[in-house]
Amino acid sequence: GFDRRELVKLLSALDQHPSVNMQEPEAFSSALKHLIAGGDFADGLVLFEAKRAGTEVFTFDVNFAKRTGAQLLSA
């Protein structure tokens, strides 16, 4: 039930909190940057992991493909 601004604020606070240890801090930070830029946090994680794996992302989501350069699949 959070709007984007509230979600960014919450996730940023988690990212900076000294008691929180992220398993994959680079992935989290990358996904957060994607969210701040107007994308979806989960999509940001997918993009980060694909880049790390040296592979492309394929999607049925037209807007995601336009925003990120992912390869659009047709049904």
GROMACS .gro file of N, CA and C in nm:
model
  225
    1GLY      N    1   0.077  -0.118   0.000
    1GLY     CA    2   0.000   0.000   0.000
    1GLY      C    3   0.083   0.128   0.000
    2PHE      N    4   0.213   0.119  -0.030
    2PHE     CA    5   0.297   0.239  -0.035
    2PHE      C    6   0.293   0.299  -0.175
    3ASP      N    7   0.297   0.432  -0.183
    3ASP     CA    8   0.316   0.491  -0.315
    3ASP      C    9   0.467   0.489  -0.344
    4ARG      N   10   0.503   0.521  -0.466
    4ARG     CA   11   0.644   0.511  -0.510
    4ARG      C   12   0.738   0.592  -0.420
    5ARG      N   13   0.698   0.713  -0.387
    5ARG     CA   14   0.784   0.800  -0.305
    5ARG      C   15   0.808   0.739  -0.167
    6GLU      N   16   0.702   0.684  -0.107
    6GLU     CA   17   0.716   0.621   0.024
    6GLU      C   18   0.802   0.495   0.016
    7LEU      N   19   0.784   0.419  -0.091
    7LEU     CA   20   0.862   0.297  -0.109
    7LEU      C   21   1.010   0.329  -0.126
    8VAL      N   22   1.040   0.431  -0.204
    8VAL     CA   23   1.180   0.472  -0.222
    8VAL      C   24   1.240   0.515  -0.089
    9LYS      N   25   1.164   0.592  -0.013
    9LYS     CA   26   1.213   0.639   0.118
    9LYS      C   27   1.240   0.521   0.212
   10LEU      N   28   1.147   0.426   0.216
   10LEU     CA   29   1.163   0.309   0.302
   10LEU      C   30   1.282   0.224   0.261
   11LEU      N   31   1.291   0.193   0.132
   11LEU     CA   32   1.402   0.109   0.085
   11LEU      C   33   1.536   0.179   0.099
   12SER      N   34   1.539   0.310   0.080
   12SER     CA   35   1.663   0.387   0.099
   12SER      C   36   1.707   0.381   0.245
   13ALA      N   37   1.611   0.393   0.335
   13ALA     CA   38   1.643   0.384   0.478
   13ALA      C   39   1.697   0.247   0.513
   14LEU      N   40   1.638   0.142   0.458
   14LEU     CA   41   1.690   0.007   0.482
   14LEU      C   42   1.832  -0.007   0.428
   15ASP      N   43   1.854   0.047   0.310
   15ASP     CA   44   1.986   0.038   0.246
   15ASP      C   45   2.093   0.107   0.329
   16GLN      N   46   2.056   0.214   0.398
   16GLN     CA   47   2.153   0.292   0.475
   16GLN      C   48   2.160   0.255   0.623
   17HIS      N   49   2.067   0.171   0.669
   17HIS     CA   50   2.060   0.142   0.812
   17HIS      C   51   2.180   0.056   0.854
   18PRO      N   52   2.250   0.096   0.961
   18PRO     CA   53   2.371   0.024   1.003
   18PRO      C   54   2.344  -0.119   1.054
   19SER      N   55   2.223  -0.148   1.093
   19SER     CA   56   2.192  -0.282   1.144
   19SER      C   57   2.147  -0.379   1.036
   20VAL      N   58   2.131  -0.331   0.915
   20VAL     CA   59   2.084  -0.415   0.804
   20VAL      C   60   2.204  -0.456   0.719
   21ASN      N   61   2.220  -0.585   0.702
   21ASN     CA   62   2.325  -0.639   0.616
   21ASN      C   63   2.259  -0.707   0.497
   22MET      N   64   2.278  -0.650   0.381
   22MET     CA   65   2.219  -0.706   0.260
   22MET      C   66   2.301  -0.824   0.212
   23GLN      N   67   2.234  -0.926   0.164
   23GLN     CA   68   2.303  -1.041   0.107
   23GLN      C   69   2.374  -1.001  -0.023
   24GLU      N   70   2.307  -0.920  -0.103
   24GLU     CA   71   2.362  -0.872  -0.230
   24GLU      C   72   2.344  -0.720  -0.237
   25PRO      N   73   2.428  -0.644  -0.167
   25PRO     CA   74   2.408  -0.499  -0.162
   25PRO      C   75   2.412  -0.430  -0.298
   26GLU      N   76   2.495  -0.479  -0.390
   26GLU     CA   77   2.503  -0.416  -0.522
   26GLU      C   78   2.372  -0.438  -0.598
   27ALA      N   79   2.314  -0.556  -0.587
   27ALA     CA   80   2.187  -0.584  -0.653
   27ALA      C   81   2.077  -0.497  -0.596
   28PHE      N   82   2.074  -0.484  -0.464
   28PHE     CA   83   1.972  -0.402  -0.399
   28PHE      C   84   1.985  -0.256  -0.442
   29SER      N   85   2.106  -0.204  -0.440
   29SER     CA   86   2.128  -0.064  -0.478
   29SER      C   87   2.092  -0.040  -0.624
   30SER      N   88   2.124  -0.134  -0.710
   30SER     CA   89   2.090  -0.121  -0.852
   30SER      C   90   1.939  -0.122  -0.872
   31ALA      N   91   1.871  -0.211  -0.803
   31ALA     CA   92   1.724  -0.217  -0.813
   31ALA      C   93   1.661  -0.090  -0.757
   32LEU      N   94   1.716  -0.037  -0.651
   32LEU     CA   95   1.665   0.087  -0.593
   32LEU      C   96   1.683   0.203  -0.692
   33LYS      N   97   1.797   0.210  -0.758
   33LYS     CA   98   1.819   0.314  -0.860
   33LYS      C   99   1.719   0.300  -0.974
   34HIS      N  100   1.689   0.177  -1.011
   34HIS     CA  101   1.590   0.153  -1.117
   34HIS      C  102   1.452   0.202  -1.073
   35LEU      N  103   1.418   0.177  -0.947
   35LEU     CA  104   1.290   0.223  -0.892
   35LEU      C  105   1.284   0.377  -0.891
   36ILE      N  106   1.391   0.439  -0.847
   36ILE     CA  107   1.397   0.586  -0.841
   36ILE      C  108   1.381   0.646  -0.982
   37ALA      N  109   1.435   0.576  -1.082
   37ALA     CA  110   1.427   0.624  -1.220
   37ALA      C  111   1.291   0.600  -1.284
   38GLY      N  112   1.199   0.539  -1.209
   38GLY     CA  113   1.064   0.519  -1.261
   38GLY      C  114   1.029   0.377  -1.295
   39GLY      N  115   1.124   0.287  -1.279
   39GLY     CA  116   1.098   0.145  -1.309
   39GLY      C  117   1.046   0.071  -1.188
   40ASP      N  118   1.045  -0.059  -1.200
   40ASP     CA  119   0.997  -0.147  -1.094
   40ASP      C  120   1.117  -0.206  -1.021
   41PHE      N  121   1.110  -0.217  -0.889
   41PHE     CA  122   1.222  -0.269  -0.810
   41PHE      C  123   1.260  -0.410  -0.856
   42ALA      N  124   1.160  -0.498  -0.872
   42ALA     CA  125   1.188  -0.636  -0.913
   42ALA      C  126   1.252  -0.641  -1.052
   43ASP      N  127   1.206  -0.555  -1.142
   43ASP     CA  128   1.267  -0.549  -1.275
   43ASP      C  129   1.413  -0.505  -1.265
   44GLY      N  130   1.441  -0.415  -1.173
   44GLY     CA  131   1.579  -0.372  -1.151
   44GLY      C  132   1.667  -0.486  -1.105
   45LEU      N  133   1.613  -0.573  -1.022
   45LEU     CA  134   1.689  -0.692  -0.979
   45LEU      C  135   1.716  -0.785  -1.096
   46VAL      N  136   1.614  -0.805  -1.178
   46VAL     CA  137   1.629  -0.892  -1.296
   46VAL      C  138   1.738  -0.836  -1.388
   47LEU      N  139   1.734  -0.706  -1.413
   47LEU     CA  140   1.835  -0.644  -1.499
   47LEU      C  141   1.975  -0.658  -1.442
   48PHE      N  142   1.988  -0.636  -1.312
   48PHE     CA  143   2.119  -0.648  -1.248
   48PHE      C  144   2.175  -0.789  -1.264
   49GLU      N  145   2.092  -0.889  -1.234
   49GLU     CA  146   2.137  -1.028  -1.241
   49GLU      C  147   2.168  -1.070  -1.384
   50ALA      N  148   2.091  -1.022  -1.480
   50ALA     CA  149   2.118  -1.054  -1.620
   50ALA      C  150   2.252  -0.995  -1.664
   51LYS      N  151   2.275  -0.871  -1.622
   51LYS     CA  152   2.403  -0.807  -1.657
   51LYS      C  153   2.519  -0.883  -1.594
   52ARG      N  154   2.502  -0.921  -1.469
   52ARG     CA  155   2.608  -0.995  -1.399
   52ARG      C  156   2.635  -1.129  -1.467
   53ALA      N  157   2.528  -1.192  -1.518
   53ALA     CA  158   2.541  -1.321  -1.584
   53ALA      C  159   2.586  -1.307  -1.730
   54GLY      N  160   2.587  -1.183  -1.780
   54GLY     CA  161   2.628  -1.160  -1.918
   54GLY      C  162   2.525  -1.208  -2.019
   55THR      N  163   2.398  -1.192  -1.984
   55THR     CA  164   2.291  -1.238  -2.072
   55THR      C  165   2.188  -1.128  -2.096
   56GLU      N  166   2.101  -1.151  -2.191
   56GLU     CA  167   1.995  -1.055  -2.222
   56GLU      C  168   1.871  -1.086  -2.139
   57VAL      N  169   1.783  -0.989  -2.132
   57VAL     CA  170   1.654  -1.007  -2.065
   57VAL      C  171   1.547  -1.010  -2.173
   58PHE      N  172   1.458  -1.107  -2.163
   58PHE     CA  173   1.345  -1.119  -2.253
   58PHE      C  174   1.218  -1.099  -2.172
   59THR      N  175   1.121  -1.029  -2.231
   59THR     CA  176   1.000  -0.995  -2.157
   59THR      C  177   0.879  -0.983  -2.249
   60PHE      N  178   0.761  -1.000  -2.189
   60PHE     CA  179   0.635  -0.972  -2.258
   60PHE      C  180   0.586  -0.831  -2.226
   61ASP      N  181   0.654  -0.763  -2.134
   61ASP     CA  182   0.614  -0.630  -2.087
   61ASP      C  183   0.668  -0.523  -2.182
   62VAL      N  184   0.578  -0.464  -2.260
   62VAL     CA  185   0.617  -0.365  -2.360
   62VAL      C  186   0.687  -0.246  -2.296
   63ASN      N  187   0.632  -0.193  -2.188
   63ASN     CA  188   0.692  -0.075  -2.123
   63ASN      C  189   0.830  -0.106  -2.066
   64PHE      N  190   0.845  -0.223  -2.007
   64PHE     CA  191   0.975  -0.264  -1.953
   64PHE      C  192   1.078  -0.273  -2.066
   65ALA      N  193   1.039  -0.330  -2.178
   65ALA     CA  194   1.131  -0.342  -2.291
   65ALA      C  195   1.171  -0.205  -2.345
   66LYS      N  196   1.075  -0.113  -2.355
   66LYS     CA  197   1.104   0.021  -2.405
   66LYS      C  198   1.199   0.095  -2.311
   67ARG      N  199   1.175   0.081  -2.180
   67ARG     CA  200   1.255   0.153  -2.081
   67ARG      C  201   1.396   0.098  -2.069
   68THR      N  202   1.413  -0.031  -2.085
   68THR     CA  203   1.540  -0.093  -2.049
   68THR      C  204   1.619  -0.151  -2.164
   69GLY      N  205   1.555  -0.167  -2.279
   69GLY     CA  206   1.623  -0.231  -2.391
   69GLY      C  207   1.613  -0.383  -2.386
   70ALA      N  208   1.531  -0.436  -2.296
   70ALA     CA  209   1.509  -0.581  -2.293
   70ALA      C  210   1.443  -0.623  -2.423
   71GLN      N  211   1.464  -0.747  -2.460
   71GLN     CA  212   1.407  -0.799  -2.584
   71GLN      C  213   1.261  -0.833  -2.562
   72LEU      N  214   1.175  -0.774  -2.643
   72LEU     CA  215   1.031  -0.795  -2.631
   72LEU      C  216   0.992  -0.923  -2.702
   73LEU      N  217   0.918  -1.009  -2.631
   73LEU     CA  218   0.864  -1.132  -2.688
   73LEU      C  219   0.719  -1.108  -2.725
   74SER      N  220   0.675  -1.168  -2.834
   74SER     CA  221   0.534  -1.156  -2.870
   74SER      C  222   0.464  -1.288  -2.839
   75ALA      N  223   0.336  -1.276  -2.805
   75ALA     CA  224   0.259  -1.396  -2.768
   75ALA      C  225   0.225  -1.478  -2.889
   0.00000   0.00000   0.00000
